[in-house]
Amino acid sequence: MSKQTMRGARMLLVAVTALGVSTPVWARQDMAMKHGEMSQHEEGPTRLRSGLFKGLAHETSGSASVYQLPDGRRVLRLEELHTSNGPDLHVYLVEGDDASDDAAIKAGRFVSLGALKGNIGNQNYELPADLDLDRYRSVSIWCKRFGVNFAAAPLPASSGEAS
């Protein structure tokens, strides 16, 4: 790769960072590896759990994955999410294997990760340090205003692969 191309990629990363747009650690590491600035053996995020969304009240597609970062923090990453826009949408980690069962949510057996950041695209939500992933094994996109489950994704354990 030419020095001019590498310089352009670095300038883009600096510009994105200056605009306050957070570049996920795995995107930065991928870019660094492509430009020979990082060895293939440096530690990156590890995918712990992953599943696909199924639409419930609204057609929804995309995936949800839990990653452990090299510093020990864990994040829920929604990728290629596409769902309807709605009022007061939130992301919940739900107790049990299937968040499509509204009973667990209505009984309060969930952890709120906050408001949905957007109905289209990729987004990250930091998980509480003490969250038990063996207990909370599914994700819901929940409309608080109307008590409606837009979509759910199971989070079965992954093989622990680095991503």
PDB file of C-alpha atoms in Angstrom:
ATOM      1  CA  MET A   1       0.000   0.000   0.000  1.00  0.00           C
ATOM      2  CA  SER A   2       1.351   3.414  -0.905  1.00  0.00           C
ATOM      3  CA  LYS A   3       2.407   5.962   1.694  1.00  0.00           C
ATOM      4  CA  GLN A   4      -0.153   8.383   0.251  1.00  0.00           C
ATOM      5  CA  THR A   5      -2.991   5.873   0.790  1.00  0.00           C
ATOM      6  CA  MET A   6      -1.801   5.144   4.339  1.00  0.00           C
ATOM      7  CA  ARG A   7      -1.587   8.893   5.061  1.00  0.00           C
ATOM      8  CA  GLY A   8      -5.130   9.371   3.693  1.00  0.00           C
ATOM      9  CA  ALA A   9      -6.514   6.593   5.893  1.00  0.00           C
ATOM     10  CA  ARG A  10      -4.853   8.103   8.969  1.00  0.00           C
ATOM     11  CA  MET A  11      -6.230  11.558   8.108  1.00  0.00           C
ATOM     12  CA  LEU A  12      -9.733  10.077   7.790  1.00  0.00           C
ATOM     13  CA  LEU A  13      -9.396   8.413  11.192  1.00  0.00           C
ATOM     14  CA  VAL A  14      -8.177  11.697  12.723  1.00  0.00           C
ATOM     15  CA  ALA A  15     -11.062  13.603  11.082  1.00  0.00           C
ATOM     16  CA  VAL A  16     -13.653  11.114  12.320  1.00  0.00           C
ATOM     17  CA  THR A  17     -12.187  11.264  15.822  1.00  0.00           C
ATOM     18  CA  ALA A  18     -12.105  15.087  15.755  1.00  0.00           C
ATOM     19  CA  LEU A  19     -15.800  15.139  14.872  1.00  0.00           C
ATOM     20  CA  GLY A  20     -16.495  13.214  18.061  1.00  0.00           C
ATOM     21  CA  VAL A  21     -17.534  10.058  16.242  1.00  0.00           C
ATOM     22  CA  SER A  22     -16.318   7.114  18.253  1.00  0.00           C
ATOM     23  CA  THR A  23     -14.424   4.534  16.230  1.00  0.00           C
ATOM     24  CA  PRO A  24     -14.795   1.119  17.859  1.00  0.00           C
ATOM     25  CA  VAL A  25     -11.586  -0.500  19.031  1.00  0.00           C
ATOM     26  CA  TRP A  26     -11.940  -3.394  16.578  1.00  0.00           C
ATOM     27  CA  ALA A  27     -12.283  -0.956  13.642  1.00  0.00           C
ATOM     28  CA  ARG A  28      -9.135   0.883  14.736  1.00  0.00           C
ATOM     29  CA  GLN A  29      -7.272  -2.405  15.155  1.00  0.00           C
ATOM     30  CA  ASP A  30      -8.431  -3.649  11.758  1.00  0.00           C
ATOM     31  CA  MET A  31      -7.254  -0.425  10.113  1.00  0.00           C
ATOM     32  CA  ALA A  32      -3.913  -0.599  11.939  1.00  0.00           C
ATOM     33  CA  MET A  33      -3.371  -4.216  10.852  1.00  0.00           C
ATOM     34  CA  LYS A  34      -4.133  -3.318   7.228  1.00  0.00           C
ATOM     35  CA  HIS A  35      -1.477  -0.611   7.403  1.00  0.00           C
ATOM     36  CA  GLY A  36       1.141  -2.791   9.075  1.00  0.00           C
ATOM     37  CA  GLU A  37       1.058  -0.864  12.348  1.00  0.00           C
ATOM     38  CA  MET A  38      -0.042  -3.804  14.491  1.00  0.00           C
ATOM     39  CA  SER A  39       0.877  -7.456  14.529  1.00  0.00           C
ATOM     40  CA  GLN A  40      -1.719 -10.149  13.903  1.00  0.00           C
ATOM     41  CA  HIS A  41      -1.083 -11.406  17.444  1.00  0.00           C
ATOM     42  CA  GLU A  42      -2.190  -8.333  19.384  1.00  0.00           C
ATOM     43  CA  GLU A  43      -5.295  -8.945  21.418  1.00  0.00           C
ATOM     44  CA  GLY A  44      -8.615  -7.606  20.157  1.00  0.00           C
ATOM     45  CA  PRO A  45     -12.214  -7.942  21.304  1.00  0.00           C
ATOM     46  CA  THR A  46     -13.517 -11.447  21.948  1.00  0.00           C
ATOM     47  CA  ARG A  47     -17.071 -12.294  20.936  1.00  0.00           C
ATOM     48  CA  LEU A  48     -18.784 -14.014  23.876  1.00  0.00           C
ATOM     49  CA  ARG A  49     -22.352 -14.309  22.559  1.00  0.00           C
ATOM     50  CA  SER A  50     -24.112 -13.581  19.298  1.00  0.00           C
ATOM     51  CA  GLY A  51     -27.551 -13.919  17.723  1.00  0.00           C
ATOM     52  CA  LEU A  52     -29.860 -12.615  15.006  1.00  0.00           C
ATOM     53  CA  PHE A  53     -32.868 -10.353  15.537  1.00  0.00           C
ATOM     54  CA  LYS A  54     -36.329 -11.554  14.668  1.00  0.00           C
ATOM     55  CA  GLY A  55     -39.117  -9.060  14.236  1.00  0.00           C
ATOM     56  CA  LEU A  56     -42.032  -9.301  16.641  1.00  0.00           C
ATOM     57  CA  ALA A  57     -44.313  -6.241  16.622  1.00  0.00           C
ATOM     58  CA  HIS A  58     -42.254  -4.742  13.770  1.00  0.00           C
ATOM     59  CA  GLU A  59     -40.106  -6.255  11.044  1.00  0.00           C
ATOM     60  CA  THR A  60     -36.499  -6.142  12.216  1.00  0.00           C
ATOM     61  CA  SER A  61     -33.189  -7.507  10.963  1.00  0.00           C
ATOM     62  CA  GLY A  62     -29.586  -7.399  12.129  1.00  0.00           C
ATOM     63  CA  SER A  63     -27.466  -9.052  14.771  1.00  0.00           C
ATOM     64  CA  ALA A  64     -26.577  -8.582  18.415  1.00  0.00           C
ATOM     65  CA  SER A  65     -23.235  -9.635  19.896  1.00  0.00           C
ATOM     66  CA  VAL A  66     -21.579  -9.304  23.284  1.00  0.00           C
ATOM     67  CA  TYR A  67     -17.851  -8.558  23.099  1.00  0.00           C
ATOM     68  CA  GLN A  68     -15.226  -8.514  25.824  1.00  0.00           C
ATOM     69  CA  LEU A  69     -12.676  -5.770  25.168  1.00  0.00           C
ATOM     70  CA  PRO A  70      -8.982  -6.188  25.990  1.00  0.00           C
ATOM     71  CA  ASP A  71      -9.415  -3.899  29.043  1.00  0.00           C
ATOM     72  CA  GLY A  72     -12.107  -6.220  30.475  1.00  0.00           C
ATOM     73  CA  ARG A  73     -15.156  -4.100  29.660  1.00  0.00           C
ATOM     74  CA  ARG A  74     -18.013  -5.770  27.806  1.00  0.00           C
ATOM     75  CA  VAL A  75     -20.267  -4.216  25.186  1.00  0.00           C
ATOM     76  CA  LEU A  76     -23.411  -5.209  23.365  1.00  0.00           C
ATOM     77  CA  ARG A  77     -22.960  -4.397  19.673  1.00  0.00           C
ATOM     78  CA  LEU A  78     -25.948  -4.183  17.337  1.00  0.00           C
ATOM     79  CA  GLU A  79     -24.867  -4.559  13.714  1.00  0.00           C
ATOM     80  CA  GLU A  80     -26.767  -3.871  10.514  1.00  0.00           C
ATOM     81  CA  LEU A  81     -29.846  -3.168  12.609  1.00  0.00           C
ATOM     82  CA  HIS A  82     -32.924  -2.204  10.656  1.00  0.00           C
ATOM     83  CA  THR A  83     -36.220  -1.743  12.503  1.00  0.00           C
ATOM     84  CA  SER A  84     -39.152   0.657  12.527  1.00  0.00           C
ATOM     85  CA  ASN A  85     -38.774   3.985  14.212  1.00  0.00           C
ATOM     86  CA  GLY A  86     -40.910   4.241  17.297  1.00  0.00           C
ATOM     87  CA  PRO A  87     -41.463   6.298  20.383  1.00  0.00           C
ATOM     88  CA  ASP A  88     -39.385   5.597  23.465  1.00  0.00           C
ATOM     89  CA  LEU A  89     -37.474   2.535  22.174  1.00  0.00           C
ATOM     90  CA  HIS A  90     -35.031   0.914  24.596  1.00  0.00           C
ATOM     91  CA  VAL A  91     -32.491  -1.896  24.507  1.00  0.00           C
ATOM     92  CA  TYR A  92     -32.967  -4.526  27.203  1.00  0.00           C
ATOM     93  CA  LEU A  93     -30.938  -7.586  28.104  1.00  0.00           C
ATOM     94  CA  VAL A  94     -33.586 -10.063  29.186  1.00  0.00           C
ATOM     95  CA  GLU A  95     -33.394 -12.966  31.582  1.00  0.00           C
ATOM     96  CA  GLY A  96     -33.671 -16.315  29.817  1.00  0.00           C
ATOM     97  CA  ASP A  97     -33.148 -17.614  26.316  1.00  0.00           C
ATOM     98  CA  ASP A  98     -35.979 -15.867  24.476  1.00  0.00           C
ATOM     99  CA  ALA A  99     -36.788 -12.171  24.808  1.00  0.00           C
ATOM    100  CA  SER A 100     -39.795 -12.643  22.517  1.00  0.00           C
ATOM    101  CA  ASP A 101     -41.656 -13.827  25.619  1.00  0.00           C
ATOM    102  CA  ASP A 102     -43.051 -10.537  26.964  1.00  0.00           C
ATOM    103  CA  ALA A 103     -43.667 -12.085  30.398  1.00  0.00           C
ATOM    104  CA  ALA A 104     -40.021 -11.746  31.501  1.00  0.00           C
ATOM    105  CA  ILE A 105     -39.952  -8.084  30.461  1.00  0.00           C
ATOM    106  CA  LYS A 106     -43.315  -7.258  32.033  1.00  0.00           C
ATOM    107  CA  ALA A 107     -42.140  -8.974  35.243  1.00  0.00           C
ATOM    108  CA  GLY A 108     -39.055  -6.727  35.296  1.00  0.00           C
ATOM    109  CA  ARG A 109     -36.527  -9.489  34.638  1.00  0.00           C
ATOM    110  CA  PHE A 110     -34.322  -7.366  32.400  1.00  0.00           C
ATOM    111  CA  VAL A 111     -31.464  -4.874  32.508  1.00  0.00           C
ATOM    112  CA  SER A 112     -31.959  -1.642  30.585  1.00  0.00           C
ATOM    113  CA  LEU A 113     -28.972  -0.562  28.501  1.00  0.00           C
ATOM    114  CA  GLY A 114     -30.637   2.731  27.613  1.00  0.00           C
ATOM    115  CA  ALA A 115     -32.501   4.266  24.729  1.00  0.00           C
ATOM    116  CA  LEU A 116     -32.031   2.787  21.255  1.00  0.00           C
ATOM    117  CA  LYS A 117     -29.471   5.054  19.567  1.00  0.00           C
ATOM    118  CA  GLY A 118     -30.998   4.666  16.117  1.00  0.00           C
ATOM    119  CA  ASN A 119     -33.347   2.365  14.258  1.00  0.00           C
ATOM    120  CA  ILE A 120     -30.857   1.777  11.431  1.00  0.00           C
ATOM    121  CA  GLY A 121     -27.142   0.954  11.653  1.00  0.00           C
ATOM    122  CA  ASN A 122     -24.468  -0.173  14.079  1.00  0.00           C
ATOM    123  CA  GLN A 123     -24.326   0.845  17.739  1.00  0.00           C
ATOM    124  CA  ASN A 124     -22.664  -0.127  21.013  1.00  0.00           C
ATOM    125  CA  TYR A 125     -23.943  -0.303  24.591  1.00  0.00           C
ATOM    126  CA  GLU A 126     -21.580  -0.783  27.505  1.00  0.00           C
ATOM    127  CA  LEU A 127     -22.650  -3.562  29.872  1.00  0.00           C
ATOM    128  CA  PRO A 128     -22.571  -3.264  33.667  1.00  0.00           C
ATOM    129  CA  ALA A 129     -19.417  -4.886  35.032  1.00  0.00           C
ATOM    130  CA  ASP A 130     -21.369  -7.230  37.287  1.00  0.00           C
ATOM    131  CA  LEU A 131     -23.915  -8.385  34.656  1.00  0.00           C
ATOM    132  CA  ASP A 132     -24.343 -12.177  34.640  1.00  0.00           C
ATOM    133  CA  LEU A 133     -24.410 -13.273  30.984  1.00  0.00           C
ATOM    134  CA  ASP A 134     -25.486 -16.765  32.037  1.00  0.00           C
ATOM    135  CA  ARG A 135     -28.694 -15.191  33.367  1.00  0.00           C
ATOM    136  CA  TYR A 136     -29.348 -12.471  30.747  1.00  0.00           C
ATOM    137  CA  ARG A 137     -29.154 -14.360  27.445  1.00  0.00           C
ATOM    138  CA  SER A 138     -31.360 -12.386  25.080  1.00  0.00           C
ATOM    139  CA  VAL A 139     -31.914  -8.853  23.760  1.00  0.00           C
ATOM    140  CA  SER A 140     -35.149  -6.934  23.255  1.00  0.00           C
ATOM    141  CA  ILE A 141     -35.887  -3.691  21.459  1.00  0.00           C
ATOM    142  CA  TRP A 142     -38.785  -2.555  23.614  1.00  0.00           C
ATOM    143  CA  CYS A 143     -41.211   0.349  23.215  1.00  0.00           C
ATOM    144  CA  LYS A 144     -41.731   1.648  26.754  1.00  0.00           C
ATOM    145  CA  ARG A 145     -44.565   3.981  25.787  1.00  0.00           C
ATOM    146  CA  PHE A 146     -46.827   1.208  24.473  1.00  0.00           C
ATOM    147  CA  GLY A 147     -45.325  -1.854  26.178  1.00  0.00           C
ATOM    148  CA  VAL A 148     -44.527  -3.494  22.826  1.00  0.00           C
ATOM    149  CA  ASN A 149     -41.642  -5.779  21.952  1.00  0.00           C
ATOM    150  CA  PHE A 150     -40.394  -4.612  18.537  1.00  0.00           C
ATOM    151  CA  ALA A 151     -37.780  -7.374  18.168  1.00  0.00           C
ATOM    152  CA  ALA A 152     -35.732  -9.973  20.011  1.00  0.00           C
ATOM    153  CA  ALA A 153     -32.396 -11.717  19.568  1.00  0.00           C
ATOM    154  CA  PRO A 154     -31.212 -14.765  21.523  1.00  0.00           C
ATOM    155  CA  LEU A 155     -27.590 -14.626  22.666  1.00  0.00           C
ATOM    156  CA  PRO A 156     -26.217 -18.166  22.728  1.00  0.00           C
ATOM    157  CA  ALA A 157     -22.599 -18.507  23.837  1.00  0.00           C
ATOM    158  CA  SER A 158     -20.008 -18.143  21.068  1.00  0.00           C
ATOM    159  CA  SER A 159     -16.907 -20.234  20.695  1.00  0.00           C
ATOM    160  CA  GLY A 160     -14.793 -17.404  22.179  1.00  0.00           C
ATOM    161  CA  GLU A 161     -13.314 -16.382  18.868  1.00  0.00           C
ATOM    162  CA  ALA A 162     -11.478 -13.081  18.594  1.00  0.00           C
ATOM    163  CA  SER A 163     -13.175 -10.588  16.292  1.00  0.00           C
TER     164      SER A 163
END
